[in-house]
Amino acid sequence: MKDEFAFIDSVTPSRTYQAGLVQGIGDDAALFKTTTGFEQVICVDTMVEGVHFRKDTLTPYQIGRKSLAINMSDLAAMGAIPRYYLVSIGIPSHWDEHAVQEIYCGMGELAERYQIDLIGGDTVSTNDSLVITITVTGEVEKGRHLLRSQAKPGDVVFITGEVGLSAAGFELISQKGIGAEFSANEEKLAVKAHQEPDAQVEAGRLLAQSGFRVALNDVSDGVASEANEIATASRVKIELDVQKLPVDSLTKINTLEQAHQWALFGGEDFQLLGAMDKQDFQLIATQFKQALIPLTVIGEVHEGETGVWLKEGKSIVELERKGYNHFDKDK
Ligand code: ADP
Ligand code: MG
């Protein structure tokens, strides 16, 4: 990196989308108007090279795209419309400027899709790993936000899309290398799920706009962990049926048992996992069908001891939250 200011210039978008933007990159802070009747939603996520991503499984473009997708997924899980993002980047000397610009191009793809604006950030040097911190903002209609704490006994537990694909994709790329050709469609799908995940923004919006009570969480750490978060926040007992987990594509590349492991404990699928009233769900299911968003019932909410239980045929076992935990040194 020769010149910080020239670098900031090079990553400053040439156009903006949001009508509420007053001042983007170029002043001491960004300034934007909020929409009357909406609540403001904000979150931040950090990705560290060697911990959250590796250059041998993701290209710089994909690293950027995925960093922003992860944040979009958090907004989706609140039911929000994405608006703005800020990027703080720590760059070690072994990353050349062009590769870092590629990271911004990857983010740019999603910025264009969601019509959101990059409105600021910070640029620093680090000793050894690239660090990307993204803050995103969004808006949701007053009172329509979707919290994890809203599950009630009698609810159905549902999930969008397929789960476990990202973990499977990671294993495939780790075995065969980032440049490998994957012939089977299911393998391609899994690799794409790992390298270029999509956030379920549209699904989050459908749920928020419905006005129904919905408990919602995005699947960043695996179904086991996310279901436990809903159970804990809502103080309910969740029962999941392992046979109902949507893992069709995965069973074409591995055993059903392995597919279930990936779905429950893999993570980074960025699907939405939620709970809502059975009757409301029928209406939602019709809307999702029209929008071509796959939606599957995978369990029920019950009264009882807070936690998650997994039914496998006639047996039922407690499902612990052993998704990826940064501070769990036993793994
Ligand atoms: P200041 O000293 O006021 O913090 P900076 O030189 O750090 O200013 O940043 C100048 C402008 O560029 C600010 O608008 C800031 O938000 C933006 N900016 C800095 N680094 C980045 C980055 N990595 N990505 C996007 N915008 C950035
Ligand atoms: Mg600064």
CSV table of C-alpha atoms and ligand atoms in Angstrom, one decimal:
chain,number,residue,atom,x,y,z
A,1,MET,CA,0.0,0.0,0.0
A,2,LYS,CA,1.7,3.2,-1.2
A,3,ASP,CA,-0.8,5.9,-0.4
A,4,GLU,CA,-3.7,5.6,2.0
A,5,PHE,CA,-5.6,8.4,0.4
A,6,ALA,CA,-5.2,7.1,-3.1
A,7,PHE,CA,-6.4,3.7,-1.8
A,8,ILE,CA,-9.5,5.2,-0.2
A,9,ASP,CA,-10.2,7.0,-3.5
A,10,SER,CA,-9.9,3.8,-5.4
A,11,VAL,CA,-12.5,2.0,-3.3
A,12,THR,CA,-14.9,4.9,-3.1
A,13,PRO,CA,-18.0,3.9,-5.1
A,14,SER,CA,-18.6,6.0,-8.2
A,15,ARG,CA,-22.4,6.1,-7.6
A,16,THR,CA,-24.8,5.9,-4.7
A,17,TYR,CA,-28.2,4.4,-4.4
A,18,GLN,CA,-29.9,5.6,-1.1
A,19,ALA,CA,-32.0,8.8,-1.3
A,20,GLY,CA,-31.4,9.4,2.4
A,21,LEU,CA,-27.6,9.8,2.0
A,22,VAL,CA,-26.4,13.3,2.8
A,23,GLN,CA,-22.6,12.8,3.1
A,24,GLY,CA,-20.8,9.6,2.3
A,25,ILE,CA,-17.0,9.0,2.2
A,26,GLY,CA,-14.9,12.1,2.4
A,27,ASP,CA,-15.8,13.9,5.6
A,28,ASP,CA,-15.2,13.2,9.3
A,29,ALA,CA,-18.3,11.1,9.5
A,30,ALA,CA,-21.1,9.9,7.3
A,31,LEU,CA,-24.5,11.5,7.5
A,32,PHE,CA,-27.9,10.1,6.4
A,33,LYS,CA,-31.6,10.6,6.9
A,34,THR,CA,-33.8,8.0,8.5
A,35,THR,CA,-37.3,7.0,7.2
A,36,THR,CA,-40.3,8.1,9.3
A,37,GLY,CA,-42.1,5.2,10.7
A,38,PHE,CA,-39.1,2.9,10.7
A,39,GLU,CA,-36.7,1.6,13.3
A,40,GLN,CA,-33.0,1.7,12.8
A,41,VAL,CA,-31.1,-1.6,12.8
A,42,ILE,CA,-27.3,-1.8,13.1
A,43,CYS,CA,-24.7,-4.6,13.5
A,44,VAL,CA,-21.0,-5.2,13.0
A,45,ASP,CA,-19.0,-8.3,12.2
A,46,THR,CA,-15.2,-8.9,12.0
A,47,MET,CA,-13.5,-11.4,9.7
A,48,VAL,CA,-9.9,-12.4,10.5
A,49,GLU,CA,-7.6,-14.1,7.9
A,50,GLY,CA,-6.8,-17.6,9.2
A,51,VAL,CA,-9.7,-17.6,11.6
A,52,HIS,CA,-12.8,-16.8,9.4
A,53,PHE,CA,-11.4,-17.1,6.0
A,54,ARG,CA,-8.3,-18.4,4.1
A,55,LYS,CA,-6.8,-17.3,0.9
A,56,ASP,CA,-6.6,-21.0,-0.2
A,57,THR,CA,-10.4,-21.4,-0.1
A,58,LEU,CA,-11.7,-18.0,-1.1
A,59,THR,CA,-10.5,-15.5,-3.7
A,60,PRO,CA,-10.1,-11.8,-2.5
A,61,TYR,CA,-13.3,-11.0,-4.4
A,62,GLN,CA,-15.2,-13.8,-2.5
A,63,ILE,CA,-13.7,-12.7,0.8
A,64,GLY,CA,-15.2,-9.2,0.3
A,65,ARG,CA,-18.5,-10.6,-1.0
A,66,LYS,CA,-18.8,-13.0,1.9
A,67,SER,CA,-17.9,-10.5,4.6
A,68,LEU,CA,-20.8,-8.3,3.5
A,69,ALA,CA,-23.2,-11.2,3.0
A,70,ILE,CA,-22.6,-12.3,6.7
A,71,ASN,CA,-23.7,-8.8,7.7
A,72,MET,CA,-26.7,-8.8,5.3
A,73,SER,CA,-27.8,-12.1,6.9
A,74,ASP,CA,-27.9,-10.5,10.4
A,75,LEU,CA,-30.1,-7.7,9.0
A,76,ALA,CA,-32.3,-10.3,7.3
A,77,ALA,CA,-32.8,-12.1,10.6
A,78,MET,CA,-34.2,-8.8,12.0
A,79,GLY,CA,-36.5,-8.4,9.0
A,80,ALA,CA,-34.7,-5.2,8.0
A,81,ILE,CA,-34.1,-3.5,4.6
A,82,PRO,CA,-30.4,-3.0,4.2
A,83,ARG,CA,-29.3,0.7,3.7
A,84,TYR,CA,-25.6,1.5,4.4
A,85,TYR,CA,-22.3,-0.1,5.3
A,86,LEU,CA,-18.9,0.9,6.6
A,87,VAL,CA,-15.7,-1.0,6.2
A,88,SER,CA,-12.7,-1.0,8.6
A,89,ILE,CA,-9.8,-2.8,7.1
A,90,GLY,CA,-6.4,-3.9,8.6
A,91,ILE,CA,-4.0,-4.7,5.9
A,92,PRO,CA,-0.7,-6.6,6.4
A,93,SER,CA,2.2,-5.9,4.0
A,94,HIS,CA,2.0,-9.2,2.2
A,95,TRP,CA,-1.4,-8.3,0.7
A,96,ASP,CA,-1.0,-6.2,-2.4
A,97,GLU,CA,-3.2,-3.2,-3.1
A,98,HIS,CA,-4.9,-4.8,-6.1
A,99,ALA,CA,-6.0,-7.8,-4.0
A,100,VAL,CA,-7.5,-5.5,-1.4
A,101,GLN,CA,-9.4,-3.6,-4.1
A,102,GLU,CA,-10.8,-6.9,-5.3
A,103,ILE,CA,-12.2,-7.4,-1.8
A,104,TYR,CA,-14.1,-4.1,-2.3
A,105,CYS,CA,-15.3,-5.3,-5.8
A,106,GLY,CA,-16.8,-8.4,-4.1
A,107,MET,CA,-18.6,-6.2,-1.6
A,108,GLY,CA,-19.7,-4.0,-4.5
A,109,GLU,CA,-21.6,-6.9,-6.1
A,110,LEU,CA,-23.9,-7.2,-3.1
A,111,ALA,CA,-24.1,-3.4,-2.7
A,112,GLU,CA,-25.5,-3.2,-6.2
A,113,ARG,CA,-27.9,-6.1,-5.6
A,114,TYR,CA,-29.3,-4.5,-2.4
A,115,GLN,CA,-28.8,-0.9,-3.5
A,116,ILE,CA,-26.8,-0.1,-0.4
A,117,ASP,CA,-24.0,2.5,-0.1
A,118,LEU,CA,-20.5,2.3,1.3
A,119,ILE,CA,-20.4,5.4,3.4
A,120,GLY,CA,-17.1,5.2,5.3
A,121,GLY,CA,-14.5,3.2,7.1
A,122,ASP,CA,-11.0,3.1,8.3
A,123,THR,CA,-7.7,1.9,6.9
A,124,VAL,CA,-4.9,0.6,9.1
A,125,SER,CA,-1.9,-1.7,8.8
A,126,THR,CA,-1.6,-5.0,10.7
A,127,ASN,CA,1.4,-7.2,11.2
A,128,ASP,CA,0.3,-10.4,9.8
A,129,SER,CA,-3.4,-11.1,9.1
A,130,LEU,CA,-5.9,-9.2,7.1
A,131,VAL,CA,-8.8,-8.1,9.3
A,132,ILE,CA,-12.1,-6.8,7.8
A,133,THR,CA,-14.8,-5.2,10.1
A,134,ILE,CA,-18.1,-4.3,8.5
A,135,THR,CA,-20.8,-2.3,10.0
A,136,VAL,CA,-24.2,-2.4,8.3
A,137,THR,CA,-27.4,-0.4,8.9
A,138,GLY,CA,-30.9,-1.1,7.9
A,139,GLU,CA,-34.5,-0.1,8.6
A,140,VAL,CA,-37.6,-2.1,9.6
A,141,GLU,CA,-41.2,-0.8,9.9
A,142,LYS,CA,-41.9,0.2,13.6
A,143,GLY,CA,-42.9,-2.8,15.6
A,144,ARG,CA,-42.2,-5.3,12.8
A,145,HIS,CA,-38.7,-6.3,13.9
A,146,LEU,CA,-38.1,-10.1,14.4
A,147,LEU,CA,-36.6,-11.1,17.7
A,148,ARG,CA,-35.3,-14.5,18.8
A,149,SER,CA,-37.3,-14.2,22.0
A,150,GLN,CA,-40.7,-14.6,20.3
A,151,ALA,CA,-41.1,-18.4,20.1
A,152,LYS,CA,-44.1,-19.9,22.0
A,153,PRO,CA,-45.2,-23.4,22.8
A,154,GLY,CA,-47.3,-24.7,19.9
A,155,ASP,CA,-45.3,-22.9,17.2
A,156,VAL,CA,-43.8,-24.7,14.2
A,157,VAL,CA,-40.0,-24.4,13.7
A,158,PHE,CA,-39.1,-23.6,10.1
A,159,ILE,CA,-36.0,-23.1,8.0
A,160,THR,CA,-35.4,-21.5,4.6
A,161,GLY,CA,-33.3,-23.2,1.8
A,162,GLU,CA,-31.0,-26.1,2.4
A,163,VAL,CA,-28.5,-26.4,5.3
A,164,GLY,CA,-25.0,-27.9,5.6
A,165,LEU,CA,-24.0,-26.9,2.1
A,166,SER,CA,-21.3,-24.4,3.2
A,167,ALA,CA,-19.6,-26.9,5.5
A,168,ALA,CA,-19.6,-29.5,2.8
A,169,GLY,CA,-18.3,-27.0,0.3
A,170,PHE,CA,-15.5,-26.1,2.6
A,171,GLU,CA,-14.4,-29.7,2.9
A,172,LEU,CA,-14.5,-30.2,-0.9
A,173,ILE,CA,-12.3,-27.1,-1.5
A,174,SER,CA,-10.0,-28.1,1.3
A,175,GLN,CA,-9.5,-31.5,-0.2
A,176,LYS,CA,-9.3,-30.6,-3.9
A,177,GLY,CA,-8.0,-27.0,-3.9
A,178,ILE,CA,-9.5,-23.7,-4.7
A,179,GLY,CA,-9.0,-24.0,-8.5
A,180,ALA,CA,-10.4,-27.6,-8.8
A,181,GLU,CA,-13.2,-28.4,-11.2
A,182,PHE,CA,-16.2,-29.9,-9.6
A,183,SER,CA,-18.3,-32.0,-12.0
A,184,ALA,CA,-21.4,-32.9,-9.9
A,185,ASN,CA,-24.0,-30.2,-9.7
A,186,GLU,CA,-24.4,-30.8,-6.0
A,187,GLU,CA,-20.7,-30.3,-5.4
A,188,LYS,CA,-20.8,-27.1,-7.3
A,189,LEU,CA,-23.7,-25.9,-5.2
A,190,ALA,CA,-21.9,-26.7,-2.0
A,191,VAL,CA,-18.7,-24.9,-3.1
A,192,LYS,CA,-20.8,-21.9,-4.1
A,193,ALA,CA,-22.6,-22.0,-0.8
A,194,HIS,CA,-19.2,-21.7,0.9
A,195,GLN,CA,-17.6,-19.2,-1.4
A,196,GLU,CA,-20.5,-17.0,-2.4
A,197,PRO,CA,-23.3,-17.3,0.1
A,198,ASP,CA,-26.5,-15.4,-0.2
A,199,ALA,CA,-28.3,-13.7,2.6
A,200,GLN,CA,-32.0,-14.3,2.9
A,201,VAL,CA,-33.0,-10.7,2.9
A,202,GLU,CA,-36.2,-11.2,0.9
A,203,ALA,CA,-37.3,-14.0,3.2
A,204,GLY,CA,-36.7,-11.7,6.2
A,205,ARG,CA,-38.7,-9.0,4.6
A,206,LEU,CA,-41.7,-11.3,3.8
A,207,LEU,CA,-41.8,-12.3,7.5
A,208,ALA,CA,-41.5,-8.8,8.8
A,209,GLN,CA,-44.1,-7.4,6.5
A,210,SER,CA,-46.6,-10.2,7.4
A,211,GLY,CA,-47.0,-8.6,10.8
A,212,PHE,CA,-47.1,-12.0,12.4
A,213,ARG,CA,-45.2,-12.9,15.6
A,214,VAL,CA,-42.0,-14.6,14.4
A,215,ALA,CA,-38.9,-15.6,16.3
A,216,LEU,CA,-36.0,-15.5,13.9
A,217,ASN,CA,-32.3,-16.2,13.8
A,218,ASP,CA,-29.8,-16.6,10.9
A,219,VAL,CA,-27.9,-19.8,10.6
A,220,SER,CA,-24.3,-18.7,10.9
A,221,ASP,CA,-23.1,-21.4,13.4
A,222,GLY,CA,-25.2,-24.5,12.5
A,223,VAL,CA,-28.9,-25.4,13.2
A,224,ALA,CA,-28.0,-26.8,16.6
A,225,SER,CA,-26.5,-23.6,17.9
A,226,GLU,CA,-29.1,-21.3,16.3
A,227,ALA,CA,-32.0,-23.3,17.6
A,228,ASN,CA,-30.5,-23.2,21.0
A,229,GLU,CA,-30.3,-19.4,20.8
A,230,ILE,CA,-34.0,-19.2,20.0
A,231,ALA,CA,-34.9,-21.7,22.8
A,232,THR,CA,-32.8,-19.8,25.4
A,233,ALA,CA,-34.1,-16.3,24.3
A,234,SER,CA,-37.7,-17.5,24.3
A,235,ARG,CA,-37.3,-19.8,27.3
A,236,VAL,CA,-39.0,-22.7,25.5
A,237,LYS,CA,-38.2,-26.3,24.5
A,238,ILE,CA,-37.6,-26.9,20.8
A,239,GLU,CA,-38.0,-30.4,19.3
A,240,LEU,CA,-36.4,-30.9,15.9
A,241,ASP,CA,-36.9,-33.9,13.7
A,242,VAL,CA,-33.6,-34.9,12.1
A,243,GLN,CA,-35.4,-36.5,9.1
A,244,LYS,CA,-37.0,-33.2,8.2
A,245,LEU,CA,-33.7,-31.2,7.8
A,246,PRO,CA,-33.5,-30.0,4.2
A,247,VAL,CA,-30.3,-31.7,3.0
A,248,ASP,CA,-31.4,-33.2,-0.3
A,249,SER,CA,-28.4,-32.0,-2.3
A,250,LEU,CA,-25.9,-33.1,0.3
A,251,THR,CA,-27.2,-36.7,0.3
A,252,LYS,CA,-26.0,-36.8,-3.4
A,253,ILE,CA,-22.4,-36.2,-2.4
A,254,ASN,CA,-22.2,-38.0,1.0
A,255,THR,CA,-24.1,-40.1,3.5
A,256,LEU,CA,-27.4,-38.9,5.1
A,257,GLU,CA,-25.6,-39.1,8.4
A,258,GLN,CA,-22.8,-36.8,7.3
A,259,ALA,CA,-25.4,-34.5,5.7
A,260,HIS,CA,-27.1,-34.2,9.1
A,261,GLN,CA,-23.8,-33.5,10.8
A,262,TRP,CA,-23.0,-30.7,8.4
A,263,ALA,CA,-26.5,-29.2,8.8
A,264,LEU,CA,-26.6,-29.3,12.5
A,265,PHE,CA,-23.0,-28.3,13.3
A,266,GLY,CA,-21.5,-26.9,10.1
A,267,GLY,CA,-22.6,-23.3,10.0
A,268,GLU,CA,-22.2,-20.4,7.5
A,269,ASP,CA,-25.4,-21.4,5.6
A,270,PHE,CA,-27.0,-18.0,6.3
A,271,GLN,CA,-30.5,-19.4,6.0
A,272,LEU,CA,-33.2,-18.2,8.4
A,273,LEU,CA,-34.4,-20.4,11.2
A,274,GLY,CA,-37.5,-19.4,13.0
A,275,ALA,CA,-40.7,-20.2,14.9
A,276,MET,CA,-44.2,-19.0,14.5
A,277,ASP,CA,-47.9,-19.9,15.0
A,278,LYS,CA,-49.0,-22.9,12.9
A,279,GLN,CA,-51.9,-21.1,11.3
A,280,ASP,CA,-49.9,-18.0,10.4
A,281,PHE,CA,-47.3,-20.3,8.9
A,282,GLN,CA,-49.7,-21.7,6.4
A,283,LEU,CA,-50.1,-18.2,4.9
A,284,ILE,CA,-46.4,-17.5,5.0
A,285,ALA,CA,-45.7,-20.8,3.2
A,286,THR,CA,-48.0,-19.7,0.3
A,287,GLN,CA,-46.1,-16.4,0.0
A,288,PHE,CA,-42.7,-18.1,0.1
A,289,LYS,CA,-43.9,-20.5,-2.6
A,290,GLN,CA,-44.9,-17.6,-4.8
A,291,ALA,CA,-41.5,-16.0,-4.2
A,292,LEU,CA,-39.8,-19.3,-5.0
A,293,ILE,CA,-38.0,-19.4,-1.6
A,294,PRO,CA,-37.8,-23.0,-0.2
A,295,LEU,CA,-39.3,-23.3,3.3
A,296,THR,CA,-39.4,-26.4,5.5
A,297,VAL,CA,-40.9,-27.3,8.8
A,298,ILE,CA,-38.3,-29.0,10.9
A,299,GLY,CA,-39.8,-29.1,14.3
A,300,GLU,CA,-42.1,-27.8,17.0
A,301,VAL,CA,-42.0,-25.6,20.1
A,302,HIS,CA,-43.1,-27.2,23.4
A,303,GLU,CA,-43.5,-26.2,27.0
A,304,GLY,CA,-40.9,-27.6,29.3
A,305,GLU,CA,-37.2,-27.3,30.1
A,306,THR,CA,-35.4,-24.7,28.0
A,307,GLY,CA,-33.3,-26.4,25.4
A,308,VAL,CA,-33.3,-28.2,22.0
A,309,TRP,CA,-34.1,-31.9,21.5
A,310,LEU,CA,-33.5,-34.0,18.4
A,311,LYS,CA,-35.9,-36.7,17.3
A,312,GLU,CA,-34.3,-39.6,15.4
A,313,GLY,CA,-37.0,-42.2,14.7
A,314,LYS,CA,-38.1,-43.3,18.2
A,315,SER,CA,-35.2,-41.9,20.1
A,316,ILE,CA,-34.8,-38.4,21.3
A,317,VAL,CA,-31.6,-36.8,22.4
A,318,GLU,CA,-30.6,-33.4,23.7
A,319,LEU,CA,-29.0,-31.3,21.0
A,320,GLU,CA,-26.2,-29.3,22.3
A,321,ARG,CA,-25.0,-26.1,20.8
A,322,LYS,CA,-21.7,-27.3,19.4
A,323,GLY,CA,-21.5,-25.0,16.5
A,324,TYR,CA,-18.2,-23.1,16.0
A,325,ASN,CA,-17.2,-21.3,19.2
A,326,HIS,CA,-14.1,-19.1,19.1
A,327,PHE,CA,-13.4,-19.5,22.8
A,328,ASP,CA,-14.0,-23.3,23.1
A,329,LYS,CA,-10.4,-24.6,23.4
A,330,ASP,CA,-11.4,-28.2,23.7
A,331,LYS,CA,-12.1,-28.5,20.0
B,1,ADP,P1,-10.4,10.7,9.5
B,1,ADP,O1,-8.9,11.0,9.8
B,1,ADP,O2,-11.3,11.8,9.5
B,1,ADP,O3,-10.8,9.5,10.2
B,1,ADP,P2,-9.8,9.0,7.2
B,1,ADP,O4,-8.6,9.5,6.4
B,1,ADP,O5,-9.6,7.9,8.1
B,1,ADP,O6,-10.4,10.3,7.9
B,1,ADP,O7,-10.9,8.7,6.2
B,1,ADP,C1,-11.3,9.6,5.2
B,1,ADP,C2,-12.7,9.2,4.6
B,1,ADP,O8,-12.5,7.9,4.0
B,1,ADP,C3,-13.7,9.0,5.7
B,1,ADP,O9,-15.0,9.4,5.1
B,1,ADP,C4,-13.7,7.6,6.0
B,1,ADP,O10,-15.0,7.1,6.5
B,1,ADP,C5,-13.4,7.0,4.6
B,1,ADP,N1,-12.6,5.7,4.7
B,1,ADP,C6,-11.4,5.5,5.3
B,1,ADP,N2,-10.9,4.3,5.1
B,1,ADP,C7,-11.9,3.6,4.4
B,1,ADP,C8,-12.1,2.3,4.0
B,1,ADP,N3,-11.2,1.3,4.2
B,1,ADP,N4,-13.2,2.0,3.3
B,1,ADP,C9,-14.2,2.9,3.1
B,1,ADP,N5,-14.1,4.2,3.5
B,1,ADP,C10,-13.0,4.5,4.2
B,2,MG,MG,-10.1,7.5,10.1
